[in-house]
């Protein structure tokens, strides 16, 4: 009797584990076929001199990587991405934290503010980029004339010196929506009795913010920094839609450079090498930010 | 007294700041709407003024010159199919992993799938085009498969952590009562996963609907299979001279998402923010 039951249970477990295995199969197969293999194909091509079209190509070892790393255009694109990312992270944190703090202060109309501030997060980057593209040509110069500011009177996108900032403005307009909600949730997680007791102890509002609120915001801050770093290093849609890298090559980010080399300029294998270097950089930067930010949390 | 004063001051400042923000967010929408309803002469007189009367020709122009409904249909088919498969495959896989974490195979595929989170799309962008065209998949089914594939890392991560918080007791009890594994999953686990499934649904639906890079690479060569973002991108380069019509096209492209946002705001906000927190 006892034995029979255990045999039946065993059979059931074996059957169950078979079903569990089948459960994982579709995802694992798709991921392997279309993600892992694609990546390995990329690694392979990065060691060849294939231009993307010709029938013949040969292995060239590390030549593509050497070319890329000594390429001025790649260096310039990298520089663009680094400056852009630093500015993006700093302003996203600053603006969304300020909005969240203001939202946390007000009671009336707060639902309206919140629903409106979140709208940009649901629209496609293409639509946002295209609309702002027109506004930079038609609305902003008018504002510049009205206020008598010289550099605002022509399109910010048409000037190599200001084009990056124009793209950054658009990115901030859309990109602050989700961080704001996250910071607001962080602010609301601060226990109010802790703030009250700090107030009774005579801490002023800055001291309360620094020693009580900020420690509660650090997990959110970490996340916002990491996601924004990734989005800054891989920025593509806005640039493709608004400047396509121009004027000159002043807004040619790495993502766009890879795209151009591969699709328009027939430097296929070189563009793959570029994307592998981008992968390495994103990986290192993510690891460093993760390290740095988690240390800070412990230090608090 | 002083404290109360400074707190009202802070409150007033907050309101001023928020209203300023409101204006900055809304102005592009205002200008899009009014420009879409003006003729080009009226716009050139005053770009910022409210239209005298509603001018519908821009919209007619968009519908006539471009097959808007076809692009809408393409986007809808791609989004619905991708999200259905994402919600079918990924929770199953996550369930298998979450309930067998101690076994080598499941532990391995968990790490294997998570590794994808750290790889930016641009890394596989270039080889992907060659690979898919070799397989004859630079078409809508190919794009759908890529969406399902690229959703798996984050989806598995979110769901595995969620399922591990659900106790096994009920599934075990059901198994003793003779319930099959599949039935236990479908009848017991899926209903318990609903909040996280809603997050996955919202995140992926918006991502697929708004995606630009992948359609640009996979579908751009034949206009019949363009998605809405591709249509907007290409429409702009074709009709740069008529910006009123361009604005009409942006407005039409925004409308579907705005309707969904207005009707399911709570789920969308929580879905998008939760997805961001945990990835």
PDB file of N, CA and C in Angstrom, chain A residues 227-271:
ATOM      1  N   UNK A 227      19.259  53.466 -14.961  1.00  0.00           N
ATOM      2  CA  UNK A 227      18.455  53.444 -16.187  1.00  0.00           C
ATOM      3  C   UNK A 227      18.807  54.621 -17.096  1.00  0.00           C
ATOM      4  N   UNK A 228      19.082  55.772 -16.507  1.00  0.00           N
ATOM      5  CA  UNK A 228      19.391  56.935 -17.350  1.00  0.00           C
ATOM      6  C   UNK A 228      20.765  56.803 -18.005  1.00  0.00           C
ATOM      7  N   UNK A 229      21.713  56.209 -17.287  1.00  0.00           N
ATOM      8  CA  UNK A 229      23.035  55.990 -17.885  1.00  0.00           C
ATOM      9  C   UNK A 229      22.894  55.119 -19.121  1.00  0.00           C
ATOM     10  N   UNK A 230      22.102  54.058 -18.974  1.00  0.00           N
ATOM     11  CA  UNK A 230      21.916  53.163 -20.111  1.00  0.00           C
ATOM     12  C   UNK A 230      21.223  53.902 -21.257  1.00  0.00           C
ATOM     13  N   UNK A 231      20.196  54.694 -20.927  1.00  0.00           N
ATOM     14  CA  UNK A 231      19.468  55.348 -22.013  1.00  0.00           C
ATOM     15  C   UNK A 231      20.324  56.445 -22.649  1.00  0.00           C
ATOM     16  N   UNK A 232      21.197  57.089 -21.874  1.00  0.00           N
ATOM     17  CA  UNK A 232      22.080  58.107 -22.443  1.00  0.00           C
ATOM     18  C   UNK A 232      23.126  57.503 -23.366  1.00  0.00           C
ATOM     19  N   UNK A 233      23.669  56.372 -22.954  1.00  0.00           N
ATOM     20  CA  UNK A 233      24.722  55.753 -23.772  1.00  0.00           C
ATOM     21  C   UNK A 233      24.169  55.134 -25.048  1.00  0.00           C
ATOM     22  N   UNK A 234      22.875  54.824 -25.050  1.00  0.00           N
ATOM     23  CA  UNK A 234      22.305  54.173 -26.229  1.00  0.00           C
ATOM     24  C   UNK A 234      21.287  55.059 -26.951  1.00  0.00           C
ATOM     25  N   UNK A 235      21.318  56.368 -26.700  1.00  0.00           N
ATOM     26  CA  UNK A 235      20.325  57.270 -27.306  1.00  0.00           C
ATOM     27  C   UNK A 235      20.342  57.111 -28.832  1.00  0.00           C
ATOM     28  N   UNK A 236      19.151  56.993 -29.415  1.00  0.00           N
ATOM     29  CA  UNK A 236      19.073  56.771 -30.865  1.00  0.00           C
ATOM     30  C   UNK A 236      17.867  57.482 -31.495  1.00  0.00           C
ATOM     31  N   UNK A 237      16.665  57.155 -31.010  1.00  0.00           N
ATOM     32  CA  UNK A 237      15.439  57.599 -31.676  1.00  0.00           C
ATOM     33  C   UNK A 237      15.372  59.109 -31.883  1.00  0.00           C
ATOM     34  N   UNK A 238      15.608  59.866 -30.812  1.00  0.00           N
ATOM     35  CA  UNK A 238      15.505  61.326 -30.924  1.00  0.00           C
ATOM     36  C   UNK A 238      16.447  61.853 -31.999  1.00  0.00           C
ATOM     37  N   UNK A 239      17.682  61.328 -31.971  1.00  0.00           N
ATOM     38  CA  UNK A 239      18.697  61.855 -32.880  1.00  0.00           C
ATOM     39  C   UNK A 239      18.376  61.480 -34.315  1.00  0.00           C
ATOM     40  N   UNK A 240      17.966  60.232 -34.526  1.00  0.00           N
ATOM     41  CA  UNK A 240      17.619  59.783 -35.873  1.00  0.00           C
ATOM     42  C   UNK A 240      16.507  60.662 -36.436  1.00  0.00           C
ATOM     43  N   UNK A 241      15.534  60.986 -35.591  1.00  0.00           N
ATOM     44  CA  UNK A 241      14.371  61.722 -36.057  1.00  0.00           C
ATOM     45  C   UNK A 241      14.660  63.215 -36.196  1.00  0.00           C
ATOM     46  N   UNK A 242      15.452  63.790 -35.276  1.00  0.00           N
ATOM     47  CA  UNK A 242      15.589  65.250 -35.269  1.00  0.00           C
ATOM     48  C   UNK A 242      16.762  65.760 -36.087  1.00  0.00           C
ATOM     49  N   UNK A 243      17.948  65.221 -35.902  1.00  0.00           N
ATOM     50  CA  UNK A 243      19.107  65.782 -36.607  1.00  0.00           C
ATOM     51  C   UNK A 243      19.771  64.785 -37.535  1.00  0.00           C
ATOM     52  N   UNK A 244      19.501  63.504 -37.366  1.00  0.00           N
ATOM     53  CA  UNK A 244      20.192  62.451 -38.107  1.00  0.00           C
ATOM     54  C   UNK A 244      21.714  62.615 -38.008  1.00  0.00           C
ATOM     55  N   UNK A 245      22.163  63.051 -36.836  1.00  0.00           N
ATOM     56  CA  UNK A 245      23.599  63.161 -36.605  1.00  0.00           C
ATOM     57  C   UNK A 245      24.172  64.553 -36.845  1.00  0.00           C
ATOM     58  N   UNK A 246      23.447  65.381 -37.574  1.00  0.00           N
ATOM     59  CA  UNK A 246      23.985  66.675 -37.951  1.00  0.00           C
ATOM     60  C   UNK A 246      23.708  67.757 -36.923  1.00  0.00           C
ATOM     61  N   UNK A 247      23.948  68.999 -37.174  1.00  0.00           N
ATOM     62  CA  UNK A 247      24.676  69.497 -38.355  1.00  0.00           C
ATOM     63  C   UNK A 247      26.153  69.103 -38.316  1.00  0.00           C
ATOM     64  N   UNK A 248      26.695  68.817 -39.498  1.00  0.00           N
ATOM     65  CA  UNK A 248      28.026  68.204 -39.538  1.00  0.00           C
ATOM     66  C   UNK A 248      27.894  66.819 -38.937  1.00  0.00           C
ATOM     67  N   UNK A 249      28.770  66.509 -37.997  1.00  0.00           N
ATOM     68  CA  UNK A 249      28.594  65.261 -37.251  1.00  0.00           C
ATOM     69  C   UNK A 249      28.460  65.575 -35.769  1.00  0.00           C
ATOM     70  N   UNK A 250      27.895  66.748 -35.477  1.00  0.00           N
ATOM     71  CA  UNK A 250      27.935  67.226 -34.099  1.00  0.00           C
ATOM     72  C   UNK A 250      27.048  66.430 -33.150  1.00  0.00           C
ATOM     73  N   UNK A 251      26.017  65.742 -33.673  1.00  0.00           N
ATOM     74  CA  UNK A 251      25.182  64.956 -32.767  1.00  0.00           C
ATOM     75  C   UNK A 251      25.223  63.472 -33.138  1.00  0.00           C
ATOM     76  N   UNK A 252      26.348  63.050 -33.696  1.00  0.00           N
ATOM     77  CA  UNK A 252      26.437  61.656 -34.097  1.00  0.00           C
ATOM     78  C   UNK A 252      26.783  60.791 -32.877  1.00  0.00           C
ATOM     79  N   UNK A 253      25.761  60.213 -32.280  1.00  0.00           N
ATOM     80  CA  UNK A 253      25.988  59.338 -31.127  1.00  0.00           C
ATOM     81  C   UNK A 253      26.417  57.962 -31.627  1.00  0.00           C
ATOM     82  N   UNK A 254      26.962  57.156 -30.709  1.00  0.00           N
ATOM     83  CA  UNK A 254      27.453  55.828 -31.085  1.00  0.00           C
ATOM     84  C   UNK A 254      26.376  55.005 -31.795  1.00  0.00           C
ATOM     85  N   UNK A 255      25.168  55.022 -31.231  1.00  0.00           N
ATOM     86  CA  UNK A 255      24.087  54.228 -31.815  1.00  0.00           C
ATOM     87  C   UNK A 255      23.869  54.584 -33.272  1.00  0.00           C
ATOM     88  N   UNK A 256      23.882  55.879 -33.544  1.00  0.00           N
ATOM     89  CA  UNK A 256      23.654  56.338 -34.909  1.00  0.00           C
ATOM     90  C   UNK A 256      24.840  56.009 -35.807  1.00  0.00           C
ATOM     91  N   UNK A 257      26.037  56.140 -35.249  1.00  0.00           N
ATOM     92  CA  UNK A 257      27.244  55.818 -36.025  1.00  0.00           C
ATOM     93  C   UNK A 257      27.224  54.349 -36.453  1.00  0.00           C
ATOM     94  N   UNK A 258      26.848  53.471 -35.530  1.00  0.00           N
ATOM     95  CA  UNK A 258      26.758  52.050 -35.857  1.00  0.00           C
ATOM     96  C   UNK A 258      25.757  51.842 -36.994  1.00  0.00           C
ATOM     97  N   UNK A 259      24.601  52.478 -36.842  1.00  0.00           N
ATOM     98  CA  UNK A 259      23.543  52.360 -37.843  1.00  0.00           C
ATOM     99  C   UNK A 259      24.033  52.841 -39.205  1.00  0.00           C
ATOM    100  N   UNK A 260      24.680  54.001 -39.221  1.00  0.00           N
ATOM    101  CA  UNK A 260      25.140  54.565 -40.492  1.00  0.00           C
ATOM    102  C   UNK A 260      26.201  53.693 -41.139  1.00  0.00           C
ATOM    103  N   UNK A 261      27.189  53.293 -40.337  1.00  0.00           N
ATOM    104  CA  UNK A 261      28.240  52.448 -40.885  1.00  0.00           C
ATOM    105  C   UNK A 261      27.673  51.171 -41.477  1.00  0.00           C
ATOM    106  N   UNK A 262      26.705  50.577 -40.794  1.00  0.00           N
ATOM    107  CA  UNK A 262      26.168  49.296 -41.238  1.00  0.00           C
ATOM    108  C   UNK A 262      25.230  49.462 -42.420  1.00  0.00           C
ATOM    109  N   UNK A 263      24.303  50.400 -42.329  1.00  0.00           N
ATOM    110  CA  UNK A 263      23.222  50.473 -43.311  1.00  0.00           C
ATOM    111  C   UNK A 263      23.593  51.382 -44.491  1.00  0.00           C
ATOM    112  N   UNK A 264      24.227  52.525 -44.213  1.00  0.00           N
ATOM    113  CA  UNK A 264      24.444  53.478 -45.300  1.00  0.00           C
ATOM    114  C   UNK A 264      25.846  53.446 -45.894  1.00  0.00           C
ATOM    115  N   UNK A 265      26.845  53.054 -45.099  1.00  0.00           N
ATOM    116  CA  UNK A 265      28.209  53.241 -45.578  1.00  0.00           C
ATOM    117  C   UNK A 265      28.946  51.944 -45.881  1.00  0.00           C
ATOM    118  N   UNK A 266      28.255  50.812 -45.786  1.00  0.00           N
ATOM    119  CA  UNK A 266      28.864  49.555 -46.177  1.00  0.00           C
ATOM    120  C   UNK A 266      30.078  49.141 -45.361  1.00  0.00           C
ATOM    121  N   UNK A 267      30.171  49.636 -44.129  1.00  0.00           N
ATOM    122  CA  UNK A 267      31.277  49.197 -43.271  1.00  0.00           C
ATOM    123  C   UNK A 267      30.730  48.227 -42.248  1.00  0.00           C
ATOM    124  N   UNK A 268      30.221  47.125 -42.752  1.00  0.00           N
ATOM    125  CA  UNK A 268      29.435  46.230 -41.913  1.00  0.00           C
ATOM    126  C   UNK A 268      30.237  45.673 -40.739  1.00  0.00           C
ATOM    127  N   UNK A 269      31.357  45.016 -41.054  1.00  0.00           N
ATOM    128  CA  UNK A 269      32.086  44.333 -39.982  1.00  0.00           C
ATOM    129  C   UNK A 269      32.618  45.338 -38.966  1.00  0.00           C
ATOM    130  N   UNK A 270      32.976  46.532 -39.463  1.00  0.00           N
ATOM    131  CA  UNK A 270      33.470  47.547 -38.541  1.00  0.00           C
ATOM    132  C   UNK A 270      32.369  48.007 -37.589  1.00  0.00           C
ATOM    133  N   UNK A 271      31.138  48.138 -38.112  1.00  0.00           N
ATOM    134  CA  UNK A 271      30.047  48.583 -37.249  1.00  0.00           C
ATOM    135  C   UNK A 271      29.746  47.543 -36.177  1.00  0.00           C
TER     136      UNK A 271
END
